[in-house]
mmCIF file of C-alpha atoms and ligand atoms in Angstrom:
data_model
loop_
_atom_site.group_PDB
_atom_site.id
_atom_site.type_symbol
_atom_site.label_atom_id
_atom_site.label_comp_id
_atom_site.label_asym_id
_atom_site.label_seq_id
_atom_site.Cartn_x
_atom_site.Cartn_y
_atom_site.Cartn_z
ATOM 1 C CA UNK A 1230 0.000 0.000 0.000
ATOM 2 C CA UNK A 1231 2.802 2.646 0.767
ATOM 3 C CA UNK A 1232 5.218 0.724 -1.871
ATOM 4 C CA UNK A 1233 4.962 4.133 -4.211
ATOM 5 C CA UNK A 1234 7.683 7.166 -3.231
ATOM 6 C CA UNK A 1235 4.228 9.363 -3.291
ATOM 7 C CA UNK A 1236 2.875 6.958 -0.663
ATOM 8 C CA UNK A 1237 6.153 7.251 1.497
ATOM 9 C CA UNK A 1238 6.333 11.065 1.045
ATOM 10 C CA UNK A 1239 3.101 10.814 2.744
ATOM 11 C CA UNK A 1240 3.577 9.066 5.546
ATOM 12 C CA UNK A 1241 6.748 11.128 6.166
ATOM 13 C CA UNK A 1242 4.518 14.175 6.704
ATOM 14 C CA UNK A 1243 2.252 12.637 9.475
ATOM 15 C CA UNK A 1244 4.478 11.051 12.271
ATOM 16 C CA UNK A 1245 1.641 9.361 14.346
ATOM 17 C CA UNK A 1246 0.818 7.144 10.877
ATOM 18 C CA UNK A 1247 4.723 6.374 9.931
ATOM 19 C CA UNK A 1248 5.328 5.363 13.664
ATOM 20 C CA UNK A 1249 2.204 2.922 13.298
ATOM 21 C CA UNK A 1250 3.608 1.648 9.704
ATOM 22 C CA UNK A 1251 6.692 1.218 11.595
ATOM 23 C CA UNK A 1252 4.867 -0.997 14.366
ATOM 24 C CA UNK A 1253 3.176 -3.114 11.573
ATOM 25 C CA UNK A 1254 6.427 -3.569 9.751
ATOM 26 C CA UNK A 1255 8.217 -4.744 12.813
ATOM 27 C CA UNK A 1256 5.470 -7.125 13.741
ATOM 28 C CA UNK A 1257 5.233 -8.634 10.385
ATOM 29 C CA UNK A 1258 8.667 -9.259 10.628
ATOM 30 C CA UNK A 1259 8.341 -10.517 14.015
ATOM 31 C CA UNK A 1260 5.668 -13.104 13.185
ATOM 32 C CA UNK A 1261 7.801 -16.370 12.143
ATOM 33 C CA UNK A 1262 10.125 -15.600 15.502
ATOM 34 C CA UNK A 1263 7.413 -15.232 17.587
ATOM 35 C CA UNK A 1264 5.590 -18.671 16.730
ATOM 36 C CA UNK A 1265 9.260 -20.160 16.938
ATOM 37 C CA UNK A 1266 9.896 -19.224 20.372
ATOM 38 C CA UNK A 1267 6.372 -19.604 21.887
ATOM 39 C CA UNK A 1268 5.090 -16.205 22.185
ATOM 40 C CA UNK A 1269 1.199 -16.880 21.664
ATOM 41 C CA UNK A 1270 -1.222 -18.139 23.509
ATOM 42 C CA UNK A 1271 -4.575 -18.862 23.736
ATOM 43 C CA UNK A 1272 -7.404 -17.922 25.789
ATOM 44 C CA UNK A 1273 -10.750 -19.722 26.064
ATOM 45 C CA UNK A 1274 -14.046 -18.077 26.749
ATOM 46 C CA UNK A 1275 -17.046 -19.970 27.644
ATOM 47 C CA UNK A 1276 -20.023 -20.723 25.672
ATOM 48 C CA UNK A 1277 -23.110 -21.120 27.736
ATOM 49 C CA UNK A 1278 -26.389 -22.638 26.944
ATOM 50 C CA UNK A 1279 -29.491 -20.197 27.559
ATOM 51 C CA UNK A 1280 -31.901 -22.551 28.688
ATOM 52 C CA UNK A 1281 -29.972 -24.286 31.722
ATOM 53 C CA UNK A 1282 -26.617 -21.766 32.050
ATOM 54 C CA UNK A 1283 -24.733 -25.145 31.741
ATOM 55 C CA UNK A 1284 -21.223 -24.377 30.374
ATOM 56 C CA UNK A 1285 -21.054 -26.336 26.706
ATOM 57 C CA UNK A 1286 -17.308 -25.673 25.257
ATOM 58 C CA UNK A 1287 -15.073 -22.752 24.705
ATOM 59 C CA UNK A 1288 -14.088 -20.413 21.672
ATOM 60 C CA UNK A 1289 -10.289 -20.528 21.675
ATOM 61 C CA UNK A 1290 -8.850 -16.955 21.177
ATOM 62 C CA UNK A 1291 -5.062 -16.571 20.217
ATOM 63 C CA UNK A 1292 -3.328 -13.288 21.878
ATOM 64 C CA UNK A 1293 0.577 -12.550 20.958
ATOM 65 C CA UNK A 1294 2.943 -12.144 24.064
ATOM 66 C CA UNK A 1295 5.037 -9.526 22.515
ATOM 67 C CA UNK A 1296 8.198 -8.593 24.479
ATOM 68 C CA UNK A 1297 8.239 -4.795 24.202
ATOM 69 C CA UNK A 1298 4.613 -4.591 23.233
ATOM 70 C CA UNK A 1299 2.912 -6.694 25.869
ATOM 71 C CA UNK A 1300 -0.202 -8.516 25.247
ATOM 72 C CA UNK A 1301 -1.452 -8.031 21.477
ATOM 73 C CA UNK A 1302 -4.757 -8.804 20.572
ATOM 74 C CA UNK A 1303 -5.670 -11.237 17.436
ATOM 75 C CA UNK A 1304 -7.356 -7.672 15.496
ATOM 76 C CA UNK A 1305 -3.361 -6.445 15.636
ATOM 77 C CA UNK A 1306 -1.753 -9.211 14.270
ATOM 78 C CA UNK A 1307 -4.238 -11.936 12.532
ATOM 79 C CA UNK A 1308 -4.236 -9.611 9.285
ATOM 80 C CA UNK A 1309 -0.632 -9.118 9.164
ATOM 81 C CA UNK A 1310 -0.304 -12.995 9.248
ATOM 82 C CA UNK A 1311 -2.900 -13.577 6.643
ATOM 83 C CA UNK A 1312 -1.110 -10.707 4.819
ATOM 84 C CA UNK A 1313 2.406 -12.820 5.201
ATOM 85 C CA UNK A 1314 0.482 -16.757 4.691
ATOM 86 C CA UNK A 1315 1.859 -17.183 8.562
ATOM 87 C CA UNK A 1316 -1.980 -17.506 9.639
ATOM 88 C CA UNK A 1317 -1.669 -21.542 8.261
ATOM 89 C CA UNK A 1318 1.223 -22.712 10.332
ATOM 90 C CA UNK A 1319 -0.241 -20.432 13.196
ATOM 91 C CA UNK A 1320 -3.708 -21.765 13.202
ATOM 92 C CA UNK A 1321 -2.716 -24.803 12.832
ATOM 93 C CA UNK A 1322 -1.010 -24.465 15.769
ATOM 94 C CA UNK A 1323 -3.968 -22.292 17.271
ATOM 95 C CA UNK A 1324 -5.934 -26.002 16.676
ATOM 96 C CA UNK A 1325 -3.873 -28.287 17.920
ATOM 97 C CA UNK A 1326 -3.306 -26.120 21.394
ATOM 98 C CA UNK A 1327 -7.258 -26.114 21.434
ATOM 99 C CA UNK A 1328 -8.135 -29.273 20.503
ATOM 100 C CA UNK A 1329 -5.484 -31.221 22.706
ATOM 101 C CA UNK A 1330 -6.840 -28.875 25.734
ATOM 102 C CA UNK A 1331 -10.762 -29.829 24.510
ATOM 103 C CA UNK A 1332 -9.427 -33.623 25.052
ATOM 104 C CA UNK A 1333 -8.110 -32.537 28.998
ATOM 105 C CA UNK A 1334 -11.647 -31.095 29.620
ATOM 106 C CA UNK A 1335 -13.752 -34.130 27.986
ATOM 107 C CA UNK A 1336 -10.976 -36.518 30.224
ATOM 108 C CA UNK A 1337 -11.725 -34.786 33.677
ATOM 109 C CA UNK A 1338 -15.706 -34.061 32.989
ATOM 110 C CA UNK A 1339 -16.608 -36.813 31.612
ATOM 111 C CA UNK A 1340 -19.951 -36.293 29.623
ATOM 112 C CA UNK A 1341 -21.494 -34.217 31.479
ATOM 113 C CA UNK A 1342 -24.959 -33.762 31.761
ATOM 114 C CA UNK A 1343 -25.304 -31.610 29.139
ATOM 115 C CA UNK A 1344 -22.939 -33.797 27.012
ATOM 116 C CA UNK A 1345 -19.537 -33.367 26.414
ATOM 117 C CA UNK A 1346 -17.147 -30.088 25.818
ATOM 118 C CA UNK A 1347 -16.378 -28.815 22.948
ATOM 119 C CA UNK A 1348 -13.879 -26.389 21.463
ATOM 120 C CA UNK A 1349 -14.363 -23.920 18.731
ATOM 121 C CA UNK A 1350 -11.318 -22.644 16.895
ATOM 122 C CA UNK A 1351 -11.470 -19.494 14.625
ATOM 123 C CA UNK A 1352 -10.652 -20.075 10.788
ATOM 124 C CA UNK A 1353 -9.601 -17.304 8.861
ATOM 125 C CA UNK A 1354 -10.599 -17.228 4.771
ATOM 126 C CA UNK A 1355 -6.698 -17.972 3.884
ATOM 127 C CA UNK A 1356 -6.539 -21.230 6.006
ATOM 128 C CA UNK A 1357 -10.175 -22.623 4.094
ATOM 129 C CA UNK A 1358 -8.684 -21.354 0.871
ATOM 130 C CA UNK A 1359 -5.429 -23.647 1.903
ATOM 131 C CA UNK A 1360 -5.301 -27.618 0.709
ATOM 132 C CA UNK A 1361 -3.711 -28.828 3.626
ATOM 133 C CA UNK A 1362 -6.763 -27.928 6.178
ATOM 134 C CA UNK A 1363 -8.592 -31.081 6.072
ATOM 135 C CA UNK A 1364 -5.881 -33.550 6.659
ATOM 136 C CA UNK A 1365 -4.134 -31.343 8.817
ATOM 137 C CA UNK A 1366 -7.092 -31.419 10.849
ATOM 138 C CA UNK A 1367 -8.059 -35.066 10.853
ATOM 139 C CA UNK A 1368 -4.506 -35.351 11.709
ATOM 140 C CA UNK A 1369 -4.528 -32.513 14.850
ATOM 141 C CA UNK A 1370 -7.755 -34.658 15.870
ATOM 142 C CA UNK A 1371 -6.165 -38.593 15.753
ATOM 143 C CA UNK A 1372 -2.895 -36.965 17.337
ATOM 144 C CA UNK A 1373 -5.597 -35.764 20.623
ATOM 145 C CA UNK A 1374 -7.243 -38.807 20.680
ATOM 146 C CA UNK A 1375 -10.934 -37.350 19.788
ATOM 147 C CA UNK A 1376 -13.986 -37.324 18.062
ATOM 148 C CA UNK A 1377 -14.114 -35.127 15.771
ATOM 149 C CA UNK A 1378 -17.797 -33.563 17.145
ATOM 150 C CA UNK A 1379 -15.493 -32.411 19.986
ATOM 151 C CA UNK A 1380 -14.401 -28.806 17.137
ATOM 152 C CA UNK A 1381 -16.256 -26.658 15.701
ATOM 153 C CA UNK A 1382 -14.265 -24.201 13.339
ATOM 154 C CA UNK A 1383 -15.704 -20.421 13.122
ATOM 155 C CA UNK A 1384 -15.810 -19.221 9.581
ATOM 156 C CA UNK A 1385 -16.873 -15.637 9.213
ATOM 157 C CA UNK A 1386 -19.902 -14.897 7.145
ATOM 158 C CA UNK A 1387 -17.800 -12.097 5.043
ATOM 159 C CA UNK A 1388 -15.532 -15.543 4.145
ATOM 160 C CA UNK A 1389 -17.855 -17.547 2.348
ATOM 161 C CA UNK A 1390 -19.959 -14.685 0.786
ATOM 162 C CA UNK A 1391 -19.807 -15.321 -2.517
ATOM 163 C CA UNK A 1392 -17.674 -18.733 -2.066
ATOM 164 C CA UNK A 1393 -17.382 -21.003 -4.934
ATOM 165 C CA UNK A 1394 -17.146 -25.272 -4.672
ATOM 166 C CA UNK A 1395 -13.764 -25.099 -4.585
ATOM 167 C CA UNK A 1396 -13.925 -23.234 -1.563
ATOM 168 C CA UNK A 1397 -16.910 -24.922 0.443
ATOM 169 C CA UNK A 1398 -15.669 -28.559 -0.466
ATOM 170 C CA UNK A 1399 -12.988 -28.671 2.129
ATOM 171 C CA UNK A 1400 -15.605 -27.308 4.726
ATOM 172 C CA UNK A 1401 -18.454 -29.963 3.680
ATOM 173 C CA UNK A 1402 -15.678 -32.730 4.268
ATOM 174 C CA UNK A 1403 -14.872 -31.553 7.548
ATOM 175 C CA UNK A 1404 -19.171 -31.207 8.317
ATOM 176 C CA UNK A 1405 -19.363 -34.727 7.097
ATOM 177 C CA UNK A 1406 -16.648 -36.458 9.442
ATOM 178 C CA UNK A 1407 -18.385 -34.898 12.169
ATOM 179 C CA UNK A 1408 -16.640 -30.779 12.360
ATOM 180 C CA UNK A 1409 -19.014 -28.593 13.169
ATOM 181 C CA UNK A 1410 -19.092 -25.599 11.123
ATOM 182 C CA UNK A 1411 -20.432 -22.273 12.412
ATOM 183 C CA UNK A 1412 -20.879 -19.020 10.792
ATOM 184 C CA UNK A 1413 -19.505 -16.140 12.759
ATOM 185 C CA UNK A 1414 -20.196 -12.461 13.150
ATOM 186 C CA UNK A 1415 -23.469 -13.426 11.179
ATOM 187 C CA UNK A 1416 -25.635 -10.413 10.310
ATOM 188 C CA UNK A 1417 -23.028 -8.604 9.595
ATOM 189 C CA UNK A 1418 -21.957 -9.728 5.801
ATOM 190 C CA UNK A 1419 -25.527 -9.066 4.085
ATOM 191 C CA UNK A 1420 -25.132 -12.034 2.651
ATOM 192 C CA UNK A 1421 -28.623 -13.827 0.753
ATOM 193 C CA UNK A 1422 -30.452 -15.429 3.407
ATOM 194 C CA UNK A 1423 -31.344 -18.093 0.701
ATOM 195 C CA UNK A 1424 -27.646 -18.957 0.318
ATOM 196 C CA UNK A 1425 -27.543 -20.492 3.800
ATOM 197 C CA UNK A 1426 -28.882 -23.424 2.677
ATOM 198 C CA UNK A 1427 -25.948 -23.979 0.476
ATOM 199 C CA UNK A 1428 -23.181 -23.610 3.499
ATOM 200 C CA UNK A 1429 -22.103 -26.710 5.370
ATOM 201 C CA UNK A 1430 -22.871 -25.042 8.365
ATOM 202 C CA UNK A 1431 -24.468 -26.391 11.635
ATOM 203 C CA UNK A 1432 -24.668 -22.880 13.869
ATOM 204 C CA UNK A 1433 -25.108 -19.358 13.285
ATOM 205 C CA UNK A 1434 -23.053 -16.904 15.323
ATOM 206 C CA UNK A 1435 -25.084 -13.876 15.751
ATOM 207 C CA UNK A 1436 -22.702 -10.890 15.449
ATOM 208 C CA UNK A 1437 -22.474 -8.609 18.535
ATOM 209 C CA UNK A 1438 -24.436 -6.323 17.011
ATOM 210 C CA UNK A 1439 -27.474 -7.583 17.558
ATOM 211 C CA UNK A 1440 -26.618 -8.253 21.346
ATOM 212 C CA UNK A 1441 -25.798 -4.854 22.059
ATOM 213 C CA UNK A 1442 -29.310 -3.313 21.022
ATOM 214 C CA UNK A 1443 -30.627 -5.650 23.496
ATOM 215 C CA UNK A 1444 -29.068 -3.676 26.177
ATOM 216 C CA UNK A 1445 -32.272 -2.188 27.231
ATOM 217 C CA UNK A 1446 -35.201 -3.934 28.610
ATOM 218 C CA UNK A 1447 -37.273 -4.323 26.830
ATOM 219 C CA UNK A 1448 -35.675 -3.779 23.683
ATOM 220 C CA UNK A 1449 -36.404 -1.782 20.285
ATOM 221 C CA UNK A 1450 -39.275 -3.786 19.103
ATOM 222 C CA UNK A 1451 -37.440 -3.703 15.489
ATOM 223 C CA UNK A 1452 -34.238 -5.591 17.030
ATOM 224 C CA UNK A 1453 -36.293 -8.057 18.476
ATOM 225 C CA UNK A 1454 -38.094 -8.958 15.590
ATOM 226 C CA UNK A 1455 -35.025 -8.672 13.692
ATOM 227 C CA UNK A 1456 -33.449 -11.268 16.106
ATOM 228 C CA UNK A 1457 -36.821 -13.559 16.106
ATOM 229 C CA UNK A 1458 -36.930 -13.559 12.436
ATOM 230 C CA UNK A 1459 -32.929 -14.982 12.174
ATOM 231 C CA UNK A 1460 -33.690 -17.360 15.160
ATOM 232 C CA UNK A 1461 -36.752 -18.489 13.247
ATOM 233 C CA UNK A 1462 -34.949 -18.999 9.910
ATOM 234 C CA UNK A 1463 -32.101 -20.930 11.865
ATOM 235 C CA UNK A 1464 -33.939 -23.347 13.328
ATOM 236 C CA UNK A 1465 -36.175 -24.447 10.026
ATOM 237 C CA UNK A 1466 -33.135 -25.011 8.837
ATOM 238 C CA UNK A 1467 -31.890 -26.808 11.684
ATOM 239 C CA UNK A 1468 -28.772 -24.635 12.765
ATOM 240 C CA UNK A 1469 -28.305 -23.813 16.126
ATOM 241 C CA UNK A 1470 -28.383 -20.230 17.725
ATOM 242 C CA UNK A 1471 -24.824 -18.424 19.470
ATOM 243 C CA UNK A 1472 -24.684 -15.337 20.408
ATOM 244 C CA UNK A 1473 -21.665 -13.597 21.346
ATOM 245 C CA UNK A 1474 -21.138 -10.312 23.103
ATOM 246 C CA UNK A 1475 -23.406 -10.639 26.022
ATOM 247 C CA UNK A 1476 -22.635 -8.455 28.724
ATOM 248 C CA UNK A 1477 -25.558 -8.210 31.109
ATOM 249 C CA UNK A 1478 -28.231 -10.259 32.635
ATOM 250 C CA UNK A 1479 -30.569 -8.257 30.725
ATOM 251 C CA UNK A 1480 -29.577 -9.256 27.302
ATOM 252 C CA UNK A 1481 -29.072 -13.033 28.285
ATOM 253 C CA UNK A 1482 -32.555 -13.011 29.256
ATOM 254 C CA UNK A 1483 -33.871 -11.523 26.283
ATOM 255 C CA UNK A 1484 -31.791 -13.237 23.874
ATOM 256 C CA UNK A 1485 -32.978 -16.638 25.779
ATOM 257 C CA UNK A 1486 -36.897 -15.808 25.233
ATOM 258 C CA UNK A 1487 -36.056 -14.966 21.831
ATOM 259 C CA UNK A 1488 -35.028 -18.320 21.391
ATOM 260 C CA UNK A 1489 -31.361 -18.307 20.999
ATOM 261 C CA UNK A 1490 -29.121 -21.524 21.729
ATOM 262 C CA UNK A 1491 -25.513 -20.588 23.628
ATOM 263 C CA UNK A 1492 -24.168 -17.317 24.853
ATOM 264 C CA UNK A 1493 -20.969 -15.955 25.099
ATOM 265 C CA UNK A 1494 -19.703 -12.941 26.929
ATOM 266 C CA UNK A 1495 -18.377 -10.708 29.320
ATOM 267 C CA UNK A 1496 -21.665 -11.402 31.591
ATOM 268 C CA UNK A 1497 -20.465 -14.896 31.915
ATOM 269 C CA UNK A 1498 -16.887 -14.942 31.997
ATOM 270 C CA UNK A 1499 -14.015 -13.141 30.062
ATOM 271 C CA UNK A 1500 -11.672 -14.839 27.737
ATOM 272 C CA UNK A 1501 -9.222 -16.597 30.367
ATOM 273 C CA UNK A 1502 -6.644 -19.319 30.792
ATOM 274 C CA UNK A 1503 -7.897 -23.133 30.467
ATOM 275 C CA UNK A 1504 -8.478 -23.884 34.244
ATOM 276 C CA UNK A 1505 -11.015 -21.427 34.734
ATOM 277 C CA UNK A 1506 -13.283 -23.058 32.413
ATOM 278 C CA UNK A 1507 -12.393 -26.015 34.066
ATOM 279 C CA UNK A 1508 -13.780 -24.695 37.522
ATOM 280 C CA UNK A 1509 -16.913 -22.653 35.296
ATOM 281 C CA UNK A 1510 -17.923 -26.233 34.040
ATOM 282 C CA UNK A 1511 -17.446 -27.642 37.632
ATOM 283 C CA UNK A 1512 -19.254 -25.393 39.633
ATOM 284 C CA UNK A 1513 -21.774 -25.734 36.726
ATOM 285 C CA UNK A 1514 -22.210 -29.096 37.267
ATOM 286 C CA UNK A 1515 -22.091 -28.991 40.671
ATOM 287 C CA UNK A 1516 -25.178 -26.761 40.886
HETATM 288 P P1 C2E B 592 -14.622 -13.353 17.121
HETATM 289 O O1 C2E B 592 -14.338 -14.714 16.625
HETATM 290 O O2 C2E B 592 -15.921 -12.757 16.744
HETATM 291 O O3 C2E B 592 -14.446 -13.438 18.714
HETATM 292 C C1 C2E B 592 -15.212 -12.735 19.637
HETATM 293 C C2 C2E B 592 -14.521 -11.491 20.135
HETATM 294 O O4 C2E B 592 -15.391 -10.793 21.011
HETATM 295 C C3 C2E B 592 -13.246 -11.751 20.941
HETATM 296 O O5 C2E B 592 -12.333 -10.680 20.703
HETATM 297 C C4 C2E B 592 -13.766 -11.695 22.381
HETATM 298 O O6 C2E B 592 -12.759 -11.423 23.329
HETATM 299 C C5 C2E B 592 -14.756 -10.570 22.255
HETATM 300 N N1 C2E B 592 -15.792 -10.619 23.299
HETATM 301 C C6 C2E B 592 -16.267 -11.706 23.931
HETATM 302 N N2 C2E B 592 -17.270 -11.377 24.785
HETATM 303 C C7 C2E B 592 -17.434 -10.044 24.680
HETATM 304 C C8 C2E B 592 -18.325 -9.120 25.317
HETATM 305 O O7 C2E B 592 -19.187 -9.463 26.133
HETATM 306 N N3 C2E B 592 -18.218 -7.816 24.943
HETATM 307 C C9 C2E B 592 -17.296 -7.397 24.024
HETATM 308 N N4 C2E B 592 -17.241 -6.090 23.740
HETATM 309 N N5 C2E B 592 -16.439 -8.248 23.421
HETATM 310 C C10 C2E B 592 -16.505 -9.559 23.741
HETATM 311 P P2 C2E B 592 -10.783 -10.933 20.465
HETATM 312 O O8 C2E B 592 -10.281 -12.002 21.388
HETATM 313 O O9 C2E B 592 -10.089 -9.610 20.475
HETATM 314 O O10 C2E B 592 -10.760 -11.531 18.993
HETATM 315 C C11 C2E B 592 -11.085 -10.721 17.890
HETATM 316 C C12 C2E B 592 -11.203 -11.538 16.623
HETATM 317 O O11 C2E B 592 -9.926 -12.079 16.255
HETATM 318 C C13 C2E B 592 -12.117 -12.757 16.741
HETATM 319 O O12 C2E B 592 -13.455 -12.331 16.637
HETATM 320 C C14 C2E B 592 -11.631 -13.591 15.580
HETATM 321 O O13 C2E B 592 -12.230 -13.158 14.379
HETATM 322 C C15 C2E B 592 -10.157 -13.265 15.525
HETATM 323 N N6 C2E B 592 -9.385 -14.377 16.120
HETATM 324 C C16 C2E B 592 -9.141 -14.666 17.419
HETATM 325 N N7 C2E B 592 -8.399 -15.781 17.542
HETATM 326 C C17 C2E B 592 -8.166 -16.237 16.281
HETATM 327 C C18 C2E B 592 -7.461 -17.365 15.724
HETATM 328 O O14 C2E B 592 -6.910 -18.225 16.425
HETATM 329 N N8 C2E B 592 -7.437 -17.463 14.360
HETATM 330 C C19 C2E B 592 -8.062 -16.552 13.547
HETATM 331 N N9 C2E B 592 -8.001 -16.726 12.211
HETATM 332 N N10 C2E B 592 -8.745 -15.501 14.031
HETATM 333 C C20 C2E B 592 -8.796 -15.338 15.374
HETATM 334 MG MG1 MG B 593 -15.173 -16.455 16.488
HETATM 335 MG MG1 MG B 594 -17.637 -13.807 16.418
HETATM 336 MG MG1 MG B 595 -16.936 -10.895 16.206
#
């Protein structure tokens, strides 16, 4: 983007943009190192059904330990490895971590009463678009030692607007061995409504969006019947509900009489190291 002189000149004239081209350089660069020497890590956040507030799995979030920068979020760094192709050896890596700790929940809980955990692990267009992703994932699953109904893998809507075969085939192999496939930040991609029966998904991931005009109680009548419309749609065609980006009582309970399957959120628990689901899904079960 700032590969032309006119480009440089420009950036040259406003010092706050250059130093933040600088940062982006230096963290592209950074990227291979960094996976090298163990500087990620991953933090789970629960997802929690509506109806019984039983704890059902985690979404697996990467963050970057950087060692002048501190903790970097995934928005600072995921497009700088998709940019650079390091996203595939780093999600990869991203699903083994997950999947492996998925395996250490489903040993210590057992089943459950609300059946076993289950980890969902963020995909980004570049990995789908990649040939290795199915076998590298029926691999990542044999290595663990389980089932493969025990992942889900988060596509974003945006990613598969507009997806050809090509694209979709990989995804319908994993669906068919048993991967569940949900659509994140839905709502959010206009994409045609129609065109969901097409996608080899099993769950829609209603974008935070919609969660935050719940905030008041009771909500804009348009939002809700917005909401009740997708929730509707979902179920005829037999996906389940998720909304993320819940934050208070208020919106769980309003988001649970609209009909909506899991939550996720600050109101239940932040993104945090694997033990504290561990304790969520105990005390969970525990009453
Ligand atoms: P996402 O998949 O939509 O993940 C949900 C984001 O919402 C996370 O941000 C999470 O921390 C945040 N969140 C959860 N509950 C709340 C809440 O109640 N309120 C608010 N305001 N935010 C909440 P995070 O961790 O910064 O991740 C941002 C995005 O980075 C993710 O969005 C996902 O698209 C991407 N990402 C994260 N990990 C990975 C990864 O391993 N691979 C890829 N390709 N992308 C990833
Ligand atoms: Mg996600
Ligand atoms: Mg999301
Ligand atoms: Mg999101």
């Amino acid at each position: 983007r700032a590969k032309s002189a006119g480009g440089n000149r420009f950036e040259l004239a406003d010092p706050e943009a250059d130093a933040r081209a600088i940062t982006r350089h230096g963290l592209t660069t950074a990227l291979p190192a960094a996976l090298d020497r163990g500087e990620f890590f991953i933090e789970y956040q629960p997802l929690v059904h509506l109806g019984d507030g039983s704890v059902r799995g985690a979404e697996a979030l990467v963050r970057w330990l950087h060692p002048q920068h501190g903790v970097l979020g995934p928005d600072r760094f995921i497009p700088l490895a998709e940019h650079t192709g390091l996203i595939v050896p780093l999600g990869r890596w991203v699903m083994e971590q997950s999947v492996r700790q998925a395996r250490e929940w489903r040993e210590r809980h057992g089943d459950g009463s609300s059946g076993p955990l289950r980890i969902n692990v963020n995909l980004s267009p570049c990995q789908l678009g990649h040939p290795g992703l199915v076998q590298d994932t029926v691999d990542i699953l044999e290595r663990a030692g389980v089932t493969p109904d025990a992942l889900c893998l988060e596509v974003t809507e945006s990613a598969l607007i507009g997806a050809d075969d090509d694209l979709l085939k990989p995804l319908r192999r994993l669906a068919d061995m048993g991967v569940d496939i949900a659509l994140d930040d839905f709502g959010t991609g206009y994409s045609n409504l129609a065109n969901l029966r097409r996608l080899p998904v099993s769950v829609l991931k209603l974008d935070r969006s919609f969660t935050q005009g719940m905030q008041q109680f009771p909500a804009d009548p348009v939002d809700l019947k917005i909401v009740e419309g997708i929730v509707a749609l979902a179920h005829s065609l037999d996906l389940a509900v998720t909304v993320e980006g819940v934050e208070t009582g208020a919106q769980a309970e309003q988001l649970r009489i609209l009909g909506c399957d899991t939550a996720q959120g600050w109101y239940y628990a932040r993104p945090g190291p694997p033990d504290r689901l561990h304790e969520l899904a105990l005390a969970d079960a525990t009453g």
